[in-house]
XYZ file of N, CA and C in Angstrom:
774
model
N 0.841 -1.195 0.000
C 0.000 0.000 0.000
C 0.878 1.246 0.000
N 0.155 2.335 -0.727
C 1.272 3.924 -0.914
C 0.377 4.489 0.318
N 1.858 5.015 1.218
C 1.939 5.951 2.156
C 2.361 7.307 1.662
N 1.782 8.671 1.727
C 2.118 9.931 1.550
C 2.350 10.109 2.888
N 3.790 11.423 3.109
C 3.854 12.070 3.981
C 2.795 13.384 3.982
N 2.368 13.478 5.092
C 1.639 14.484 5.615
C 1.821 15.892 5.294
N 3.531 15.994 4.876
C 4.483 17.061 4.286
C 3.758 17.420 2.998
N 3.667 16.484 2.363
C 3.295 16.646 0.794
C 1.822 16.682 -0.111
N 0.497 16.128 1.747
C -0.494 15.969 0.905
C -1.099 17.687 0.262
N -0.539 18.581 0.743
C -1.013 20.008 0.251
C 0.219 20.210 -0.912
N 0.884 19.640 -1.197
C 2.008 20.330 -2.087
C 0.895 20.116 -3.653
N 0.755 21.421 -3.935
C -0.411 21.471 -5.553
C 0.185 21.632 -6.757
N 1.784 21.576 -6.734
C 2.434 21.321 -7.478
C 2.347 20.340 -8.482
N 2.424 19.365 -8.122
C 1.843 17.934 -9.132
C 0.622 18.120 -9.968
N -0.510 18.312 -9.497
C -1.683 19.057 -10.131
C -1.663 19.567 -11.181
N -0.918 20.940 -10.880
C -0.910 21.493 -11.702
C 0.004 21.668 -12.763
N 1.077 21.029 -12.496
C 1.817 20.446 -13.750
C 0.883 19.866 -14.620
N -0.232 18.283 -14.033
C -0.962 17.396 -14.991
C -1.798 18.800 -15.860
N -2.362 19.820 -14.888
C -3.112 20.845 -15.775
C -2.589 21.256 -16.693
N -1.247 21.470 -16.515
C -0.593 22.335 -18.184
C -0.277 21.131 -18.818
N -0.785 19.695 -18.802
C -0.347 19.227 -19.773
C -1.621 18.280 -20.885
N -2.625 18.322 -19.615
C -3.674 18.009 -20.255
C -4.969 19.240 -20.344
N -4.854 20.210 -20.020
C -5.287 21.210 -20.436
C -4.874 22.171 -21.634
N -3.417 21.940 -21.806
C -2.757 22.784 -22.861
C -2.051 24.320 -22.619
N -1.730 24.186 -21.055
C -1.369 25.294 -20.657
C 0.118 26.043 -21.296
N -0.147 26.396 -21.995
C 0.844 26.694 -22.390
C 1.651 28.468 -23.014
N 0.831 28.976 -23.309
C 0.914 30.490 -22.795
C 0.138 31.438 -21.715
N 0.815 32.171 -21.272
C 0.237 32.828 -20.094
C 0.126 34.404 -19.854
N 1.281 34.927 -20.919
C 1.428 36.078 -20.599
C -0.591 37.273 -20.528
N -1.507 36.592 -21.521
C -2.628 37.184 -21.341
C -3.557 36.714 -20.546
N -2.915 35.471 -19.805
C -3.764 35.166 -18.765
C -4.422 35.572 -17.487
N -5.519 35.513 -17.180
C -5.864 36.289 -15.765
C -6.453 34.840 -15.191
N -5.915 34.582 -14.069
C -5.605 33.122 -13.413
C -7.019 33.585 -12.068
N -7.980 33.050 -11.619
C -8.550 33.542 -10.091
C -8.370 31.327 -9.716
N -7.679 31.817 -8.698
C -7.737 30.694 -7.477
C -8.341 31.318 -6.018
N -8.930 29.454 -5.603
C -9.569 30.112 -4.442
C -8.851 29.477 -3.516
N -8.628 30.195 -2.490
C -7.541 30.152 -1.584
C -7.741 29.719 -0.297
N -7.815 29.427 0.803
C -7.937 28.974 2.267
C -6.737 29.222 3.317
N -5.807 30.314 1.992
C -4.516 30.224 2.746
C -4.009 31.837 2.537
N -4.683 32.582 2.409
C -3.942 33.781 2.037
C -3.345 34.145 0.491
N -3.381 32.738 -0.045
C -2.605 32.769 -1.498
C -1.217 32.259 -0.447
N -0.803 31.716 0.154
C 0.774 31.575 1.128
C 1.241 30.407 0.416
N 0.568 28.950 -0.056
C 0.710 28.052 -0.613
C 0.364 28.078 -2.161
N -0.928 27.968 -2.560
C -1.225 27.564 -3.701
C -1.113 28.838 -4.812
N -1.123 30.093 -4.377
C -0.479 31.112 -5.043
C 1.180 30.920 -5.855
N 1.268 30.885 -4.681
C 2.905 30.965 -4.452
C 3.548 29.599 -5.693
N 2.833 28.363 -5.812
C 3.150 27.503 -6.556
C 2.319 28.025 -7.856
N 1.163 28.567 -7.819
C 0.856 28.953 -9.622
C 1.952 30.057 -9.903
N 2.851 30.957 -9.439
C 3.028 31.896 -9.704
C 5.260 31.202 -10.012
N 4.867 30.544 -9.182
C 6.611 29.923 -9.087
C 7.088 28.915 -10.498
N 5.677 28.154 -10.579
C 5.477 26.825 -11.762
C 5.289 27.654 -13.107
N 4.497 28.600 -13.402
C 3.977 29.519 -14.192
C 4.167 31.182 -14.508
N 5.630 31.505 -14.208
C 5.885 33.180 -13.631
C 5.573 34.042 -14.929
N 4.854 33.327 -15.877
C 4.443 34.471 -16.758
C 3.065 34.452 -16.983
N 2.732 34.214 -16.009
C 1.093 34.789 -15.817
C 0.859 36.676 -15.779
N -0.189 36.454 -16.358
C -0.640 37.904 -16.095
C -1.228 38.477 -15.178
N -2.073 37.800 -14.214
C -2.098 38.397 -12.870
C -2.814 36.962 -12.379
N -2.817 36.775 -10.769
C -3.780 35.682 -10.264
C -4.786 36.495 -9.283
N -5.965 36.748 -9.241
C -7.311 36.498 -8.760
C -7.367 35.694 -7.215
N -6.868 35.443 -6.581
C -7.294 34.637 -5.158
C -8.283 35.327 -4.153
N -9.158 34.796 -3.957
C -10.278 34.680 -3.753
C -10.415 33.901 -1.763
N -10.980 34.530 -1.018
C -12.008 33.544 0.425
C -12.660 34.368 0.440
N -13.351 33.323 1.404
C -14.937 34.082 1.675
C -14.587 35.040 3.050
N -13.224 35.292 3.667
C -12.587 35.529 4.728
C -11.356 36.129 4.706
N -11.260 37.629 5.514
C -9.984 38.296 5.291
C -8.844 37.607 6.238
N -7.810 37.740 5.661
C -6.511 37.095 6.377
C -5.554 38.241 6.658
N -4.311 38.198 7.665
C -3.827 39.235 7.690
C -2.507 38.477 6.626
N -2.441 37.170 6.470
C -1.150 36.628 6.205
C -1.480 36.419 4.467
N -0.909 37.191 3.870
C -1.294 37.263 2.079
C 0.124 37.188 1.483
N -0.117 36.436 0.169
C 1.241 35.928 -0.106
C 1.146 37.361 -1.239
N 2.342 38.459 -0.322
C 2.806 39.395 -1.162
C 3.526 39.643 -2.808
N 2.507 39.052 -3.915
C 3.477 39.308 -4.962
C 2.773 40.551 -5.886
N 3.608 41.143 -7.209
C 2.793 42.389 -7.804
C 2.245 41.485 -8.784
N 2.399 40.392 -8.914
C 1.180 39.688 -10.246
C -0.500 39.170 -9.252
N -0.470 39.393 -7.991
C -1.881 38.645 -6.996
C -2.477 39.616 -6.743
N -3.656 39.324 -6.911
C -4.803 40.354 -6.105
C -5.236 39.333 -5.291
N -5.708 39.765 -3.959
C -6.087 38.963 -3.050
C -7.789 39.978 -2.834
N -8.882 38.842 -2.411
C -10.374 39.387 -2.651
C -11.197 38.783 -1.360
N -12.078 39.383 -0.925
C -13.096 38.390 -0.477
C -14.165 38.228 -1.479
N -14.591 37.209 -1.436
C -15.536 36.229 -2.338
C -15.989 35.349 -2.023
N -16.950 35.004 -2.230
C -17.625 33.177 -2.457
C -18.142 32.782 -3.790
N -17.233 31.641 -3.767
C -17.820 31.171 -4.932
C -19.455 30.409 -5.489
N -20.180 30.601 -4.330
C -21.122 30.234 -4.218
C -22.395 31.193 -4.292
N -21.704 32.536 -4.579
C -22.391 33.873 -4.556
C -22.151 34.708 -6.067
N -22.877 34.630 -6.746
C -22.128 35.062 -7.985
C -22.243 36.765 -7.750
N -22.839 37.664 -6.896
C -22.989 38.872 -6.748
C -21.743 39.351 -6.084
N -20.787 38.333 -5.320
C -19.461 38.521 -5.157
C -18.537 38.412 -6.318
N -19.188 37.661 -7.183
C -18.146 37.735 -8.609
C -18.330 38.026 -9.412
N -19.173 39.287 -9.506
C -19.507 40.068 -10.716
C -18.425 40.980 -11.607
N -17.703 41.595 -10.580
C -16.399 42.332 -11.618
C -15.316 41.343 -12.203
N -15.610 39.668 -12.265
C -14.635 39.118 -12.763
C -15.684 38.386 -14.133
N -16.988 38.415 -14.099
C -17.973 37.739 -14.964
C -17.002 37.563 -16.344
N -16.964 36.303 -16.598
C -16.427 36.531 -18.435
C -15.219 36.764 -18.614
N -14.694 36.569 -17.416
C -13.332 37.737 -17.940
C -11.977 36.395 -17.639
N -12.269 35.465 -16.875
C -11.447 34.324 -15.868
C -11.266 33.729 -17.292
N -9.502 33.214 -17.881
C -8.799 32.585 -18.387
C -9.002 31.303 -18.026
N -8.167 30.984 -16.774
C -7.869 29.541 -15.916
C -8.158 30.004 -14.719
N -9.125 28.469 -14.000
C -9.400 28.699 -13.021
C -9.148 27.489 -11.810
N -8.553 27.879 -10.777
C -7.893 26.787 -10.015
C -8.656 26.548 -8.377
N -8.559 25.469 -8.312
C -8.737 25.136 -6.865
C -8.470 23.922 -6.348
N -7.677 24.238 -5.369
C -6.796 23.150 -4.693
C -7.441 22.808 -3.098
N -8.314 21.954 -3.004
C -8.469 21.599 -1.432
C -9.360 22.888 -0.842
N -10.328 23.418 -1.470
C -10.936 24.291 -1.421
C -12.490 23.082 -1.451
N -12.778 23.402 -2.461
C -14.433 22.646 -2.806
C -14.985 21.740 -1.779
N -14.255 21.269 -0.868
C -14.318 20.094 -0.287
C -15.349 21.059 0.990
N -15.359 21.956 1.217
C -15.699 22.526 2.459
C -17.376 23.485 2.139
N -17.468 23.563 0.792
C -18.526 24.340 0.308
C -20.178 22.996 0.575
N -21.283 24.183 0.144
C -22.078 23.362 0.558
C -23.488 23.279 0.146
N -23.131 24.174 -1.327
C -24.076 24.517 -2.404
C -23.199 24.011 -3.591
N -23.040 22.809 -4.314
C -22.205 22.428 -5.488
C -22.778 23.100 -6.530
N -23.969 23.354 -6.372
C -24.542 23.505 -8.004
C -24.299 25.337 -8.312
N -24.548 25.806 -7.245
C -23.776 27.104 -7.938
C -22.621 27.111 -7.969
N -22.031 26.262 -7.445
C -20.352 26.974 -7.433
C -20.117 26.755 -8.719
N -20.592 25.307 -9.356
C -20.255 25.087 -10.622
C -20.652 25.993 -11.795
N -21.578 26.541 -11.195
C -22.438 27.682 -12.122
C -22.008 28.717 -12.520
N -21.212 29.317 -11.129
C -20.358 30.544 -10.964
C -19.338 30.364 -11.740
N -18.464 29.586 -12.002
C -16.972 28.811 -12.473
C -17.273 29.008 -13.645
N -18.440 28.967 -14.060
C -18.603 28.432 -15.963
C -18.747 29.811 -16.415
N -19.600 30.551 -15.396
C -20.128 32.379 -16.045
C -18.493 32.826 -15.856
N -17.819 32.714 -15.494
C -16.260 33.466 -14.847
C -15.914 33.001 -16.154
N -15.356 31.783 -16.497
C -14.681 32.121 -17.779
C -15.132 32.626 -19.088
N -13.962 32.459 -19.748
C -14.116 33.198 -21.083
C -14.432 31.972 -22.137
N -14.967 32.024 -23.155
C -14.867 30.978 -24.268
C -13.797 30.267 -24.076
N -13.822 28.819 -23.718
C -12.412 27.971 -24.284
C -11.447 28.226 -22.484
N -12.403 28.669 -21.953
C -11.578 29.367 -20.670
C -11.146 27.648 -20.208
N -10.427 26.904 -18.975
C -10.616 26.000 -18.298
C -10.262 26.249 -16.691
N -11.342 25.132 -16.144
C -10.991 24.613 -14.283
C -10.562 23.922 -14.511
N -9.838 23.999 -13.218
C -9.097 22.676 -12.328
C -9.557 22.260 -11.134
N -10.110 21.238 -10.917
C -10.102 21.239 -9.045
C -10.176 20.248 -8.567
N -9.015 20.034 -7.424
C -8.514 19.390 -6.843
C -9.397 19.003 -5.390
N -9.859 18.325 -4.812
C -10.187 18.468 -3.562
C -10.459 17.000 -3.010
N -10.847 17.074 -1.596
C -11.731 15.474 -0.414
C -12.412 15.043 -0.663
N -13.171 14.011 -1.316
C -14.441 13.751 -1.232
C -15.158 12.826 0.116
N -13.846 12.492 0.874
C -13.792 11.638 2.370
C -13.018 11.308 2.805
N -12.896 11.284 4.361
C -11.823 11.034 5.234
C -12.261 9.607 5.676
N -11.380 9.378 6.626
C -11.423 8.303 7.585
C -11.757 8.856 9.104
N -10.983 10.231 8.865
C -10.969 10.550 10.142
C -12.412 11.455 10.621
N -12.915 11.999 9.704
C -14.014 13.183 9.468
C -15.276 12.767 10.557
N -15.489 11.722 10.792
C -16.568 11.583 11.917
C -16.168 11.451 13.427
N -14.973 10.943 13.639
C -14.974 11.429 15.020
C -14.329 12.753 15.189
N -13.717 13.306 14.343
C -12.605 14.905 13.768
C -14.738 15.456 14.371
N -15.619 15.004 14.183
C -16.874 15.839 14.002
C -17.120 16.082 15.591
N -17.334 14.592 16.074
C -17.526 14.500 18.033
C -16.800 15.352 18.475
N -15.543 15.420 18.415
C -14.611 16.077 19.063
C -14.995 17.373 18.939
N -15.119 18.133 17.669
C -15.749 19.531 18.045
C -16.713 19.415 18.648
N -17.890 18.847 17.972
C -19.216 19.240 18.759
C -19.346 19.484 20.497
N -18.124 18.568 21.081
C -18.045 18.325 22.352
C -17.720 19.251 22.739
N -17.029 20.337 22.144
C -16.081 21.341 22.513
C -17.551 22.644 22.781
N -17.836 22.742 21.192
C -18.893 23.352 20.894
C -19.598 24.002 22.191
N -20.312 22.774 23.226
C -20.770 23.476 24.266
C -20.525 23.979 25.045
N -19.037 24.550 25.162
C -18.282 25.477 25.953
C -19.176 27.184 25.490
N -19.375 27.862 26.354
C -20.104 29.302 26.292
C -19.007 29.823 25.337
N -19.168 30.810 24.520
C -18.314 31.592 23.444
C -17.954 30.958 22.295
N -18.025 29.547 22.137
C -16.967 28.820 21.214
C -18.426 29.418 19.749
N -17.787 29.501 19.363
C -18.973 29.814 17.396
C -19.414 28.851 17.521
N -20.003 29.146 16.667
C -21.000 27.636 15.216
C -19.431 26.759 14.695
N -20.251 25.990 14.343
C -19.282 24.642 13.550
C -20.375 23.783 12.376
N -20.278 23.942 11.189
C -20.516 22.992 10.216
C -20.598 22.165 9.815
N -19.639 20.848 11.020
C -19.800 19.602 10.848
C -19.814 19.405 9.648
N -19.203 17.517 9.013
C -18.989 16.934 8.169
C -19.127 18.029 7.178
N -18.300 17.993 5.876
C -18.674 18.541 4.679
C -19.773 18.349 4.366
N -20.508 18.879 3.278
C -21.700 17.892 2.651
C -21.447 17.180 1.311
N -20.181 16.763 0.753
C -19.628 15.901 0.366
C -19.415 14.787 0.813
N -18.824 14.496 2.335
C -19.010 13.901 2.617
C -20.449 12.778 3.401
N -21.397 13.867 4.074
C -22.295 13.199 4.528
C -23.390 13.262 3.399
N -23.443 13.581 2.232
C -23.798 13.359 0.787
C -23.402 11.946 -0.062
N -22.118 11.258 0.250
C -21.893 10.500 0.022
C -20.996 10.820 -1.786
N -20.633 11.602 -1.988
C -20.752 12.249 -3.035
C -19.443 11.803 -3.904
N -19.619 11.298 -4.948
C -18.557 10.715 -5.804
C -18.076 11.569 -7.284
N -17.342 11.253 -7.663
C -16.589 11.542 -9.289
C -17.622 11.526 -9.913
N -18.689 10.401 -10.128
C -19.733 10.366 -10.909
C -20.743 11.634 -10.828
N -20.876 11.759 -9.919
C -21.671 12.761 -9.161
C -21.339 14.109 -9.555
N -19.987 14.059 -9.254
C -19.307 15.883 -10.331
C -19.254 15.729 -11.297
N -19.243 14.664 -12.270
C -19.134 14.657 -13.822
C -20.198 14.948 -14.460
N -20.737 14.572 -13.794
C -22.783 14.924 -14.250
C -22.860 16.131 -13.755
N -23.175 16.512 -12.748
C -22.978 17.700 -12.538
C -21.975 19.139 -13.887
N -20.537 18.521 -14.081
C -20.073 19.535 -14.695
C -20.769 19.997 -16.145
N -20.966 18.524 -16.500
C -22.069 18.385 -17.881
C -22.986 19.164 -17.998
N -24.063 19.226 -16.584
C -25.022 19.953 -16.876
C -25.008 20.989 -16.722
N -24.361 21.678 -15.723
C -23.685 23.344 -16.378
C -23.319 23.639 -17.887
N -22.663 22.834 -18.662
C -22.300 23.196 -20.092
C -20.464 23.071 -19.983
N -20.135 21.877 -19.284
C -18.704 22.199 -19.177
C -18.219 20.971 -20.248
N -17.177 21.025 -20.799
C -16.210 19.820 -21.505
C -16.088 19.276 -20.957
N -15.747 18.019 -20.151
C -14.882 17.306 -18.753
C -13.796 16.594 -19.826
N -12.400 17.146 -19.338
C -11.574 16.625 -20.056
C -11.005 15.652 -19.574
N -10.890 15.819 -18.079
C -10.829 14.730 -16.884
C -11.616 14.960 -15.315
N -11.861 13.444 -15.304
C -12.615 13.725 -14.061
C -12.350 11.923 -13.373
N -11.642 12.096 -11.909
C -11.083 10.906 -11.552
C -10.729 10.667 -10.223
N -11.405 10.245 -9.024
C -11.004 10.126 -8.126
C -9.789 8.639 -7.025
N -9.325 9.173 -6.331
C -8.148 8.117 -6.027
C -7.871 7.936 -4.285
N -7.648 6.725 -3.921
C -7.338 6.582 -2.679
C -5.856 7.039 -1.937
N -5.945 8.147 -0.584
C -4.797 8.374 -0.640
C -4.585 8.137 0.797
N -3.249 7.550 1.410
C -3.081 7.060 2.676
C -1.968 8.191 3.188
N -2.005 8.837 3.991
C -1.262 9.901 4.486
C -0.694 9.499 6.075
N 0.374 9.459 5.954
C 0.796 9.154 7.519
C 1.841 10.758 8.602
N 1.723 10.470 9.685
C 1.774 11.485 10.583
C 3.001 10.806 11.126
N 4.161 11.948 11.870
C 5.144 11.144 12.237
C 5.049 11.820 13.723
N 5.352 13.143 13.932
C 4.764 13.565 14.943
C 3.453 14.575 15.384
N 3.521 14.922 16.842
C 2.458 15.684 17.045
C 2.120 16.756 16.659
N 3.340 17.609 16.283
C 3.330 18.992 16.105
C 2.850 19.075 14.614
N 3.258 17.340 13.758
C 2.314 17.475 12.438
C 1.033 17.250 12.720
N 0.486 16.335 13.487
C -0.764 15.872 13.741
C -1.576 17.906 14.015
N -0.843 18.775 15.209
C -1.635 19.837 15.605
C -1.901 20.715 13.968
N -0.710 21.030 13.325
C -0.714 21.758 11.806
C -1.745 21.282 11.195
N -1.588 19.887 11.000
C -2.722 19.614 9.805
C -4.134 19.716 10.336
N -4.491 19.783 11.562
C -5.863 19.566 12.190
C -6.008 21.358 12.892
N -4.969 22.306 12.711
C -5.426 23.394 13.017
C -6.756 23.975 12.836
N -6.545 23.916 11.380
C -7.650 24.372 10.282
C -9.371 23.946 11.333
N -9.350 23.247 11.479
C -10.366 22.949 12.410
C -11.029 23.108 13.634
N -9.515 23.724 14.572
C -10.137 24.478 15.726
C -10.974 25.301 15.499
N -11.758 25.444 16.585
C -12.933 26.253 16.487
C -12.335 27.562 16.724
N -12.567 28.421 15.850
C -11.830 29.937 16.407
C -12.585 30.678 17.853
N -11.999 31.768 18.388
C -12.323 32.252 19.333
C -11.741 31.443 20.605
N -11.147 30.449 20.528
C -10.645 30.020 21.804
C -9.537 30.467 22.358
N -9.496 30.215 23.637
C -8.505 31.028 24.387
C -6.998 30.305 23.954
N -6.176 30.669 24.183
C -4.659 29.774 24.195
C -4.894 28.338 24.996
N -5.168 28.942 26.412
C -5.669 27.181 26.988
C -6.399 26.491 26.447
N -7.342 27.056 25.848
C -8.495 26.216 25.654
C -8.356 25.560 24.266
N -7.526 26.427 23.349
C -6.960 25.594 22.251
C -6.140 24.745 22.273
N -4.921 24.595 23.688
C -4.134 23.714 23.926
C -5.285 22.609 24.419
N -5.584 22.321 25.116
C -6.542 21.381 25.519
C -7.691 20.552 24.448
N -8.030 21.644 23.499
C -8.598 21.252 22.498
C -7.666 20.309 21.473
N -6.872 20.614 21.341
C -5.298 20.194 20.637
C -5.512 18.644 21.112
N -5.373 18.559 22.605
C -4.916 17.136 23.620
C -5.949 16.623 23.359
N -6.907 16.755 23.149
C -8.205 15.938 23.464
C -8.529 15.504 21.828
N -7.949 16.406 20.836
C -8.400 15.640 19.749
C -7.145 14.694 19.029
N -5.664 15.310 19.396
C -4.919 14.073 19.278
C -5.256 12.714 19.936
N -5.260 12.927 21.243
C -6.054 11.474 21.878
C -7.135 10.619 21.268
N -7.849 11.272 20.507
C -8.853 10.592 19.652
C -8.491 10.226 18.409
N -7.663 10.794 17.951
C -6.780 10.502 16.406
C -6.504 9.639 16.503
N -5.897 9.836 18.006
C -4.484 7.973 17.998
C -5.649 6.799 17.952
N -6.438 7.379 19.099
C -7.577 5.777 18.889
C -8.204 5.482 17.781
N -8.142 6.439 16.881
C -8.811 6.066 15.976
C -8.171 5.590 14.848
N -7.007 5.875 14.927
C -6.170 5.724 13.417
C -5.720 3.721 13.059
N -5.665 3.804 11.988
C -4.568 2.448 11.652
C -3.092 3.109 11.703
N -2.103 2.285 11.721
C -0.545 2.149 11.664
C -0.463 1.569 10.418
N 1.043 2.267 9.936
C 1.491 1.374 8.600
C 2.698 0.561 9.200
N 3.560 -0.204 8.298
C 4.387 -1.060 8.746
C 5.338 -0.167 9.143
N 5.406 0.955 9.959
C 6.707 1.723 10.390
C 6.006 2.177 11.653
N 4.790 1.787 12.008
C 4.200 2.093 13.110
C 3.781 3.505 12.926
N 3.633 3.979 12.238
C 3.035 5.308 11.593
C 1.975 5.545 11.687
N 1.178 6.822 12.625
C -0.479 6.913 12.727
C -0.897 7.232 11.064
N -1.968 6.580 10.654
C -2.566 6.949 9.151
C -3.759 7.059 9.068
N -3.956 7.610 7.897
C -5.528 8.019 7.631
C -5.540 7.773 5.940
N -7.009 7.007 5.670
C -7.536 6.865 4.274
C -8.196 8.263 3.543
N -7.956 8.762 2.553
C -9.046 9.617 1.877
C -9.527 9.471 0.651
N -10.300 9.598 0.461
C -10.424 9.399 -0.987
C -10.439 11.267 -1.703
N -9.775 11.323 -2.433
C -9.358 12.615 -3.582
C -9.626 12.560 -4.915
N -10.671 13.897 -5.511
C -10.756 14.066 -6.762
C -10.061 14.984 -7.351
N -10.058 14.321 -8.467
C -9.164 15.641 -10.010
C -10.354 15.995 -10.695
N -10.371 17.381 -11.283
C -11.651 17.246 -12.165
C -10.507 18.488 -13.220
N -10.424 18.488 -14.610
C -10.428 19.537 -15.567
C -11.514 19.400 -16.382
N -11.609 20.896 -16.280
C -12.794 21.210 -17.594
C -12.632 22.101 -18.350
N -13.075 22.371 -19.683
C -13.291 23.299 -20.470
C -14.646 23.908 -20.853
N -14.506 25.233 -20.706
C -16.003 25.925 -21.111
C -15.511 25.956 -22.606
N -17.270 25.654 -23.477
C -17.170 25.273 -25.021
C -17.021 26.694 -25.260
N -16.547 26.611 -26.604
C -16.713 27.893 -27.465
C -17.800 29.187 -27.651
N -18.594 27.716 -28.234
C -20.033 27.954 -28.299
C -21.192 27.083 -27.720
């Protein structure tokens, strides 16, 4: 069985190489690139702009301001949802290539987003998107907040994607991209086993999930209480390695001509 390090399951590098090669990426200088981001643009910016430096500008996009933005003069950084097309009206028609890496997985209206994606480009424009369609870990990763949850101050929490408690497959987005009016040039999902070596990877990768607003203690404690549940919950690989199953989709598309 293939083990990924934990190091590498965000590296979007690979991706998007397959994009410039089965998409046809191949000039850029008139390109206007919008990716949607979860990171400031700090990661997946930083690799369209490093893999691709003759882009004409990139578009990054949350539904949430960050103070940490990956400073370059080719990025605009936005708030947006892609699930709102009245947030993406000054880009209507105008989107070249459009990217998303580990984004989609968290949304919870598919059918506009796909909707939005198709009005954004231009004739002949294409997506990419990369994202979860299920964990291993995602239902007790769910207890563990909720438990937290009833602490006074802590926010709302969203529980499971609705990908996941949808049950929601490759088949499922391919039809889907179709009936928007998209090409599907590829569309393919794959099993991926990711292993953890220590804690301080286990806290990074499961940050994203604390509930914000907590105090320092209360996030340390939150930290302890959901590693403790990881470990019980996880399989080992033959190196004694905590692991987790996911299953991951690729999707490229092209908007037709006509």
């Amino acid at each position: 069985m293939n083990y990924v390090h934990v190091g590498k399951i965000f590296d979007s590098r690979h991706f998007m190489k397959e994009c410039a090669l089965l998409l046809n990426w191949t000039e850029f200088e008139k390109d206007l690139f919008m990716n949607i981001c979860c990171d400031g643009g700090l990661i997946s910016t930083a690799n369209l702009l490093e893999l691709f430096p003759k882009i004409k500008k990139v578009i990054a996009i949350d539904t949430r301001s960050t103070s940490k933005i990956y400073e370059h003069p080719k990025m605009e950084y936005h708030e947006a949802d892609i699930t709102k097309s009245s947030s993406l009206a000054a880009w209507k028609g105008k989107i070249t290539k459009f990217i998303s890496c580990y984004s989609f997985n968290g949304l919870e209206s598919f059918d506009e987003a796909f909707e939005n994606v198709f009005d954004l480009l231009v004739p002949n424009g294409t997506a990419a998107l990369y994202f979860t369609l299920n964990t291993s870990y995602c239902t007790f990763l769910d207890e563990v907040i909720k438990k937290w949850l009833k602490l006074d101050g802590i926010p709302s929490y969203q529980g499971v994607p609705a990908v996941q408690k949808q049950n929601l497959d490759a088949k499922y987005f391919e039809t889907l991209a179709r009936k928007v009016g998209f090409d599907v040039v590829f569309c393919e999902s794959f099993l991926q086993n990711m292993y953890f070596v220590t804690d301080a990877e286990f806290i990074a990768f499961f940050d994203v999930v604390c509930p914000r607003g907590l105090t320092t203690l209360l996030k340390e404690a939150f930290q302890k209480d959901l590693i403790d549940k990881l470990r019980k919950n996880s399989e080992r690989n033959n190196r004694n390695k905590v692991t987790f199953k996911r299953t991951v989709l690729k999707m490229m598309l092209r908007k037709p001509v006509n």
